[in-house]
Coordinates of C-alpha atoms in Angstrom, one line a residue:
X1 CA -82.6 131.0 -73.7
X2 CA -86.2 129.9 -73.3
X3 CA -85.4 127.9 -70.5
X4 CA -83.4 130.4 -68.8
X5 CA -86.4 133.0 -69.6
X6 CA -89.2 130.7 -68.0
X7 CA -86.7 130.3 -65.1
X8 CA -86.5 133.8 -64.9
X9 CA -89.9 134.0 -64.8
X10 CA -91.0 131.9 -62.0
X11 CA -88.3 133.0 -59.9
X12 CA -89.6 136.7 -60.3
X13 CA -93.0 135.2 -59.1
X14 CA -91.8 133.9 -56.4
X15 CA -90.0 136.6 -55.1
X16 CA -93.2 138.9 -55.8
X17 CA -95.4 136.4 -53.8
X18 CA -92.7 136.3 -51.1
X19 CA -93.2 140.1 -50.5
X20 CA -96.7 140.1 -51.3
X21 CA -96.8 137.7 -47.9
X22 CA -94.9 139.6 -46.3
X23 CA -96.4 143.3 -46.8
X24 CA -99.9 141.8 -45.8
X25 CA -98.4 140.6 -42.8
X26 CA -97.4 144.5 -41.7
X27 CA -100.6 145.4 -43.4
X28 CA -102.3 143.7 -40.8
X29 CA -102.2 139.6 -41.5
X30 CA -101.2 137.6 -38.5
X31 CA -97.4 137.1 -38.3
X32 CA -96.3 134.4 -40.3
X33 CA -99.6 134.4 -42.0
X34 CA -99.6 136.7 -44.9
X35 CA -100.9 134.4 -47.1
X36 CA -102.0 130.8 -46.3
X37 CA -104.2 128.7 -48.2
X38 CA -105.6 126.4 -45.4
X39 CA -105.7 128.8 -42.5
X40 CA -108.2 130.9 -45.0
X41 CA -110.1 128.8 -46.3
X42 CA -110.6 127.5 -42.5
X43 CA -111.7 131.3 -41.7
X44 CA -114.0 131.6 -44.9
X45 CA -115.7 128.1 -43.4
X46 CA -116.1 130.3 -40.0
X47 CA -117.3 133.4 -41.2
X48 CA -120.3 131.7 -42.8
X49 CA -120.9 129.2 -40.2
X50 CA -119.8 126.2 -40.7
X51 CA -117.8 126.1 -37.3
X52 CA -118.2 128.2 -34.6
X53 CA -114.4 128.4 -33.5
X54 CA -115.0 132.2 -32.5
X55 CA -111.0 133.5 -33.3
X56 CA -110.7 131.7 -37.0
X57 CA -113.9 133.9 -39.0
X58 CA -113.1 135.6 -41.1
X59 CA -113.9 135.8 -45.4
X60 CA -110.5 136.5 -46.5
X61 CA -110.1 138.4 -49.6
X62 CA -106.9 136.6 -50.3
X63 CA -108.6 133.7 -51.6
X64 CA -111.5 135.3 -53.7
X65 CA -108.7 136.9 -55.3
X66 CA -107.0 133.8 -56.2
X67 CA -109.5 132.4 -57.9
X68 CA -110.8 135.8 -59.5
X69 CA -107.0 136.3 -60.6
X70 CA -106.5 133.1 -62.3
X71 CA -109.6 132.8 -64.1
X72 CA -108.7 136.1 -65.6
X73 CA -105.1 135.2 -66.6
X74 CA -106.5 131.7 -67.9
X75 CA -109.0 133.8 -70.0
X76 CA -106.3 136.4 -71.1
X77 CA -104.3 133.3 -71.9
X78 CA -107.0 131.7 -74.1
X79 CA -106.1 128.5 -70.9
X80 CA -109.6 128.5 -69.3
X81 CA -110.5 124.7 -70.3
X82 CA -113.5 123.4 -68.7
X83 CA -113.0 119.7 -67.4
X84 CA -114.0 117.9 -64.7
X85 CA -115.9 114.3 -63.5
X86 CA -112.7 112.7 -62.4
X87 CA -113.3 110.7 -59.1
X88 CA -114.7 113.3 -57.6
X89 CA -115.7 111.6 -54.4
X90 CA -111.7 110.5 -54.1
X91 CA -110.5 114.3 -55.1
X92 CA -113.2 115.6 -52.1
X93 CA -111.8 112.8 -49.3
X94 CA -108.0 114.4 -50.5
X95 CA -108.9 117.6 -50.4
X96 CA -110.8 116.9 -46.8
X97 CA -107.5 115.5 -46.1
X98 CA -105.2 117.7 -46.5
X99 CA -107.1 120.0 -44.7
X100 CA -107.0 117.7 -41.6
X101 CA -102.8 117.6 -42.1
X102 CA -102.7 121.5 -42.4
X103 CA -104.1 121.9 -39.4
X104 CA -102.3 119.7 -37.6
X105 CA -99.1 122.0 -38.6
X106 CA -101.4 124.8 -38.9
X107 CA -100.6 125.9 -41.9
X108 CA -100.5 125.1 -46.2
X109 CA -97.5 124.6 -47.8
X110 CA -97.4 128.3 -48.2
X111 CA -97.2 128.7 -45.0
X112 CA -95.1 126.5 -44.3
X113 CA -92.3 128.4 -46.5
X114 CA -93.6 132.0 -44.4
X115 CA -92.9 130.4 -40.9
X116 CA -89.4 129.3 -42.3
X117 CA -88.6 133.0 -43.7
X118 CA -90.3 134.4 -40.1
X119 CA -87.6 132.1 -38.5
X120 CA -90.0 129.2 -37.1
X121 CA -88.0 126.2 -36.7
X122 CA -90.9 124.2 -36.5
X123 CA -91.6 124.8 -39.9
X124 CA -88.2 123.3 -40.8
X125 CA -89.5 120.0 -39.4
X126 CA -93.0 120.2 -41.3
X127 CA -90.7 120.9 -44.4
X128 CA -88.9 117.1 -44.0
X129 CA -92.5 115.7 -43.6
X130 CA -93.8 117.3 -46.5
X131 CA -91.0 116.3 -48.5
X132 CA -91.5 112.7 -47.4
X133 CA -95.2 112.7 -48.3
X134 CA -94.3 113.8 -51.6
X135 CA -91.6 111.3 -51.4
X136 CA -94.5 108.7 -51.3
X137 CA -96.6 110.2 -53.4
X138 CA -94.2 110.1 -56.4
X139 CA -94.1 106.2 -55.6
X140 CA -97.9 105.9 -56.4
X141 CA -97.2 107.6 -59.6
X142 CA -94.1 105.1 -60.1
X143 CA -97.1 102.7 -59.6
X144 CA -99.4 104.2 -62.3
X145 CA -101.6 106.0 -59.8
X146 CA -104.0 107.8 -61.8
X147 CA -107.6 109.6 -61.0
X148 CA -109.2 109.0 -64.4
X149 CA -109.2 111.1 -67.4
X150 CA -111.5 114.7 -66.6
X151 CA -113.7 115.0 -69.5
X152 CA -115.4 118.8 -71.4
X153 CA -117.6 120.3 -69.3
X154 CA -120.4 122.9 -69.9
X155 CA -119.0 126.3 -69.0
X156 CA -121.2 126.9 -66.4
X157 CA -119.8 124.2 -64.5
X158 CA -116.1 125.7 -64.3
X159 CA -117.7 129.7 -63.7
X160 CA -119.2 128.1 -60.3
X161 CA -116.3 128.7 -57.9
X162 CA -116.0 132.5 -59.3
X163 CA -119.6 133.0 -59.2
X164 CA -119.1 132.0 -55.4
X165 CA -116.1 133.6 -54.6
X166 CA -117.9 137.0 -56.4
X167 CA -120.7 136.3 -54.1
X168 CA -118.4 135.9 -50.6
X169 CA -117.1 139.2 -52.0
X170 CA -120.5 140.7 -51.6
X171 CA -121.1 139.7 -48.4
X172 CA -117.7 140.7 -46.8
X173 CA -118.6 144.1 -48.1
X174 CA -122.3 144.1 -47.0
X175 CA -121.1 142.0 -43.8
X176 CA -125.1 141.2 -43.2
X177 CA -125.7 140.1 -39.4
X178 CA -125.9 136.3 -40.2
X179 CA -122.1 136.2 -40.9
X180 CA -119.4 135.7 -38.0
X181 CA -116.4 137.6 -37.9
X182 CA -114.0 137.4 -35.2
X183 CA -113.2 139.5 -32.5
X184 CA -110.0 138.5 -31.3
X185 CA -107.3 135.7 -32.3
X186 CA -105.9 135.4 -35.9
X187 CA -109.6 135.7 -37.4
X188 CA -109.6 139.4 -36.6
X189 CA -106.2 140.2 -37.7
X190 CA -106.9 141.0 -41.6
X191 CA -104.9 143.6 -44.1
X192 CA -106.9 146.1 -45.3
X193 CA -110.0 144.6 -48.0
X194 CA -108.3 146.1 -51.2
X195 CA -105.3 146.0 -50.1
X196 CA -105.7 141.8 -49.6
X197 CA -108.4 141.5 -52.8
X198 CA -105.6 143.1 -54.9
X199 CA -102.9 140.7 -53.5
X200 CA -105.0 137.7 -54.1
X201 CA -105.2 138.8 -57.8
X202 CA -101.4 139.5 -58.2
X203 CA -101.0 136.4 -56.9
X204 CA -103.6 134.4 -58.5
X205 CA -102.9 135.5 -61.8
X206 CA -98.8 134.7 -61.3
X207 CA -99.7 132.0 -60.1
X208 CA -101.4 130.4 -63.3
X209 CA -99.4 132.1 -65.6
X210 CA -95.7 130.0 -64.2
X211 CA -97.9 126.8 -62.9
X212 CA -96.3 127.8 -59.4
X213 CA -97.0 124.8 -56.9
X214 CA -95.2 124.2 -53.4
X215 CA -96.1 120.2 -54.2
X216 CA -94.8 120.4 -57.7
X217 CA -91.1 121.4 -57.3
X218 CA -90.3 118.9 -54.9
X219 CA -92.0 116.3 -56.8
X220 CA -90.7 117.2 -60.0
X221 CA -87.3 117.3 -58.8
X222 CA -87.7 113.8 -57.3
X223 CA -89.1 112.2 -60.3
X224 CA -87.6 114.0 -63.3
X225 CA -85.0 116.2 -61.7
X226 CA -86.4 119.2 -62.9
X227 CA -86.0 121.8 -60.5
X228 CA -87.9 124.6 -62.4
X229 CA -90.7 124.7 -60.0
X230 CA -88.7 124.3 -56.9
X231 CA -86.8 127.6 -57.8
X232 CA -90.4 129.3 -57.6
X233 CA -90.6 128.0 -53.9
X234 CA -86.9 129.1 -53.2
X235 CA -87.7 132.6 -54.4
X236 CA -90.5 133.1 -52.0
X237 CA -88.6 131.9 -49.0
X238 CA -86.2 134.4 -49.8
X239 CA -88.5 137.1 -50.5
X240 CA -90.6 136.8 -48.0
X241 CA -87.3 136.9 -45.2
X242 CA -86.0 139.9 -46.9
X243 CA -89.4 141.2 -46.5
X244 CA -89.8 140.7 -43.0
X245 CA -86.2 142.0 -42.5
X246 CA -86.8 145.6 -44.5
X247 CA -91.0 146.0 -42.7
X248 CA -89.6 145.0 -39.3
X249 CA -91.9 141.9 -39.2
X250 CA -90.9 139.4 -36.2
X251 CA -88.4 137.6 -37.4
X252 CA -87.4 135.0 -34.7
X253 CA -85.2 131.9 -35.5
X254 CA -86.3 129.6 -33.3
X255 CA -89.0 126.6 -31.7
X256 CA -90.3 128.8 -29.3
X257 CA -92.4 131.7 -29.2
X258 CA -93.6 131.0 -32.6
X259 CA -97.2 132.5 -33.5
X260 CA -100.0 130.6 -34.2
X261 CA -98.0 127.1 -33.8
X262 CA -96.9 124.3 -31.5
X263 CA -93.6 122.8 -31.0
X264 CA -94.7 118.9 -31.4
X265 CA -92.2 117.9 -34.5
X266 CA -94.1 114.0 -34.9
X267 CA -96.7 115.4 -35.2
X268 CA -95.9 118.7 -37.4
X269 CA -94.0 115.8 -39.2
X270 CA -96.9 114.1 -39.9
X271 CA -99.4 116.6 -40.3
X272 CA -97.2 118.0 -43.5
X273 CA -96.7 114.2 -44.7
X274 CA -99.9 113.8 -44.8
X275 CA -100.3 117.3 -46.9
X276 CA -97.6 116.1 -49.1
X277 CA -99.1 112.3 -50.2
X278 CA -102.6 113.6 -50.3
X279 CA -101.8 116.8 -52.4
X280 CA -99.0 114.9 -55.3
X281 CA -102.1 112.4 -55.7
X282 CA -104.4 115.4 -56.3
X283 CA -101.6 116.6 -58.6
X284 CA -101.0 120.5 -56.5
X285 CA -100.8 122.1 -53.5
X286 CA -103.9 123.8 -51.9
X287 CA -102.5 127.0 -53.7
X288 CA -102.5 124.8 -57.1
X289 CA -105.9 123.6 -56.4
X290 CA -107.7 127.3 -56.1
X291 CA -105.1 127.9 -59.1
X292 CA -106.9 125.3 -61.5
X293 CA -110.0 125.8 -60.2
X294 CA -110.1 129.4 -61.5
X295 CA -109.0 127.7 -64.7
X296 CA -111.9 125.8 -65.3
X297 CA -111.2 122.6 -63.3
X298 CA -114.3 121.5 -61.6
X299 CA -112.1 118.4 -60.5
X300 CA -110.0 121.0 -58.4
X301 CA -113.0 122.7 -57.0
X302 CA -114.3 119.4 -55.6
X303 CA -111.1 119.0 -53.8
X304 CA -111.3 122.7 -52.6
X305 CA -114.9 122.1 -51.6
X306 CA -113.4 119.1 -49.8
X307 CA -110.8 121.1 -47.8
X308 CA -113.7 124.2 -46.7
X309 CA -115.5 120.7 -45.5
X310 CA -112.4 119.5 -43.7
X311 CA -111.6 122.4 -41.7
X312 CA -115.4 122.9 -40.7
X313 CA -114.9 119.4 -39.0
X314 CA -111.7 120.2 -38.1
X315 CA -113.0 122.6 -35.5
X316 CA -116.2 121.4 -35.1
X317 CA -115.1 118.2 -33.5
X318 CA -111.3 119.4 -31.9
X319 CA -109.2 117.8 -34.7
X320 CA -107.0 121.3 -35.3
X321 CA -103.6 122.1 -33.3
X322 CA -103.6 125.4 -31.6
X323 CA -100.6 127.2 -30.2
X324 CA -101.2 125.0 -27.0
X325 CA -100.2 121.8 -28.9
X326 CA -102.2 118.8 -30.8
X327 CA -105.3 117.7 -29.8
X328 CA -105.5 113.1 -29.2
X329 CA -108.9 113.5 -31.6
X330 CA -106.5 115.4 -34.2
X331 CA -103.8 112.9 -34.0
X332 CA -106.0 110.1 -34.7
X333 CA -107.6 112.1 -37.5
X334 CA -103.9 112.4 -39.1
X335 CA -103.4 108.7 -38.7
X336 CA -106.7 107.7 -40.4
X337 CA -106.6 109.9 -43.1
X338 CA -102.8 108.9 -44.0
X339 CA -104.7 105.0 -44.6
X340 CA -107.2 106.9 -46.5
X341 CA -104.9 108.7 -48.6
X342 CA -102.9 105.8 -48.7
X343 CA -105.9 103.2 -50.1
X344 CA -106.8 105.8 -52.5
X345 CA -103.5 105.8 -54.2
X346 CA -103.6 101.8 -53.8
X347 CA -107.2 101.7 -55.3
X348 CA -106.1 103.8 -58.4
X349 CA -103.0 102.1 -59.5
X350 CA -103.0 101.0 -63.2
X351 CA -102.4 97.2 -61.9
X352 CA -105.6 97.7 -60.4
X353 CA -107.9 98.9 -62.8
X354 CA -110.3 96.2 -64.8

């Protein structure tokens, strides 16, 4: 019965975050976009300058509520545990990228799941890459890939994210002149503040409550055959098409015509591979990463700093896909950064260690 109750569980999470996506789409979130992890943290880089891509500023209340939400639940919850100093150089050059495969696809693995329930076929091809990264990625861990042990930390160290995302909250509200918000393109298509702040809490705080990861399931059903998490990531796909069905949200099943994408399967392939190896060896998906950062984990604020990083150079040097296609800069990024990830998981098998 306990099992059945924790599925139960995550599958009602799943279906909440599913509509949650699919309301702040018809609240005003670009279509498809409800709720993506890399596309705003890309925006939250653009609204305080670190790229100047004029139609991707924005400081999305989503993800301040993420990290709000779970620290809250993680406190509720007596699970806010203060840990960090594990390679945090090789959890920042993950999380940079994963960044650089997101927006190759343009989108998380969040997103990924919303373009499949908004009909975007394209998506369907980034899903066969991602589970292929994580394919690989479970094969390091075969290996003995580890990161090193994360040690106590003062509490102050795991408050810094929330202090920060508390402080972008301020400043969307002031919106003082040195910010950027865009005009036009998917950076000025927002829900309403508390409408998206209250979203990012709900799902922030579900979220760390049923360890909900789009990484996870697949990996866990690969290695273990345990397909509790996986039935988290079914239940938002579901939700989220349902959703778009009853709010009368495009729903278009198709390659074509899809927003804020491309219709280059190698590459959306290997954009989500890439997403997929880089995020099983940082052990969660970008969504998992804010997740444990709110929890205490300066190890998973590193790699979150590292993904903020990624998409500033992302934009600031043409690395990111648009709905015109890849970029030849972007496609070499995706190639590099698969050796990267790749000599990471190499450098941190057990065979390898002294």
């Amino acid at each position: 019965m306990g099992k059945l109750k924790q599925h139960g569980f995550i599958i009602a999470a799943g279906l909440v975050v599913g509509v949650i996506a699919a309301v702040l789409a018809f609240l005003g979130n670009p279509v498809n976009m409800g709720f993506c992890i890399a596309c705003f943290l890309r925006d939250i880089a653009g609204a305080v300058g670190l790229h100047r891509a004029a139609v991707v500023q924005y400081i999305r209340p989503e993800i301040i509520g993420l990290v709000l939400g779970a620290m809250v639940m993680a406190l509720a919850g007596k699970e806010f545990n203060v840990r960090g100093g594990s390679s945090p150089m090789a959890r920042f050059t993950l999380g940079f990228c994963v960044m650089v495969g997101a927006l190759m696809f343009l989108g998380c693995p969040l997103r990924m799941v919303l373009r499949i329930g908004g009909g975007d076929l394209n998506a369907v091809v980034g899903l066969v890459g991602f589970a292929a990264g994580i394919f690989c990625g479970t094969l390091f861990l075969k290996g003995g890939f580890t990161l090193k042990k994360s040690n106590p930390q003062p509490v102050a160290e795991g408050l810094l994210l929330p202090v920060m995302m508390v402080g972008l909250l301020v400043l969307l509200l002031a919106a003082p002149a040195f910010l950027f918000f865009s005009t036009e393109g998917p950076g000025s298509m927002a829900a309403p503040v508390a409408a998206a702040l209250i979203a990012g809490l709900v799902v922030g705080a579900l979220a760390q409550k049923t360890r909900l990861c789009m990484v996870g399931g697949i990996r866990d059903a690969i290695l273990f055959q345990d397909f509790h998490l996986l039935l988290g990531f079914v239940a938002i796909l579901a939700a989220v098409l349902v959703g778009n069905l009853i709010l009368g949200n495009p729903v278009n099943f198709s390659f074509e015509g899809q927003a804020v994408a491309h219709t280059d399967g190698l590459w959306n392939f290997l954009g989500m591979l890439l997403v997929g190896l880089a995020s099983v060896l940082l052990g969660g998906c970008p969504l998992r990463q804010l997740i444990l950062a709110g929890s205490g984990s300066s190890d998973s604020a590193i790699a979150v700093i590292g993904m903020i990083v990624g998409a500033a150079f992302c934009h600031n040097f043409g690395l990111a896909s648009s709905a015109d296609g890849t970029t030849a800069a972007g496609r070499i990024a995706v190639i590099l950064c698969l050796v990267v990830t790749a000599a990471i998981g190499g450098a941190n098998l057990k065979s390898q260690k002294a």
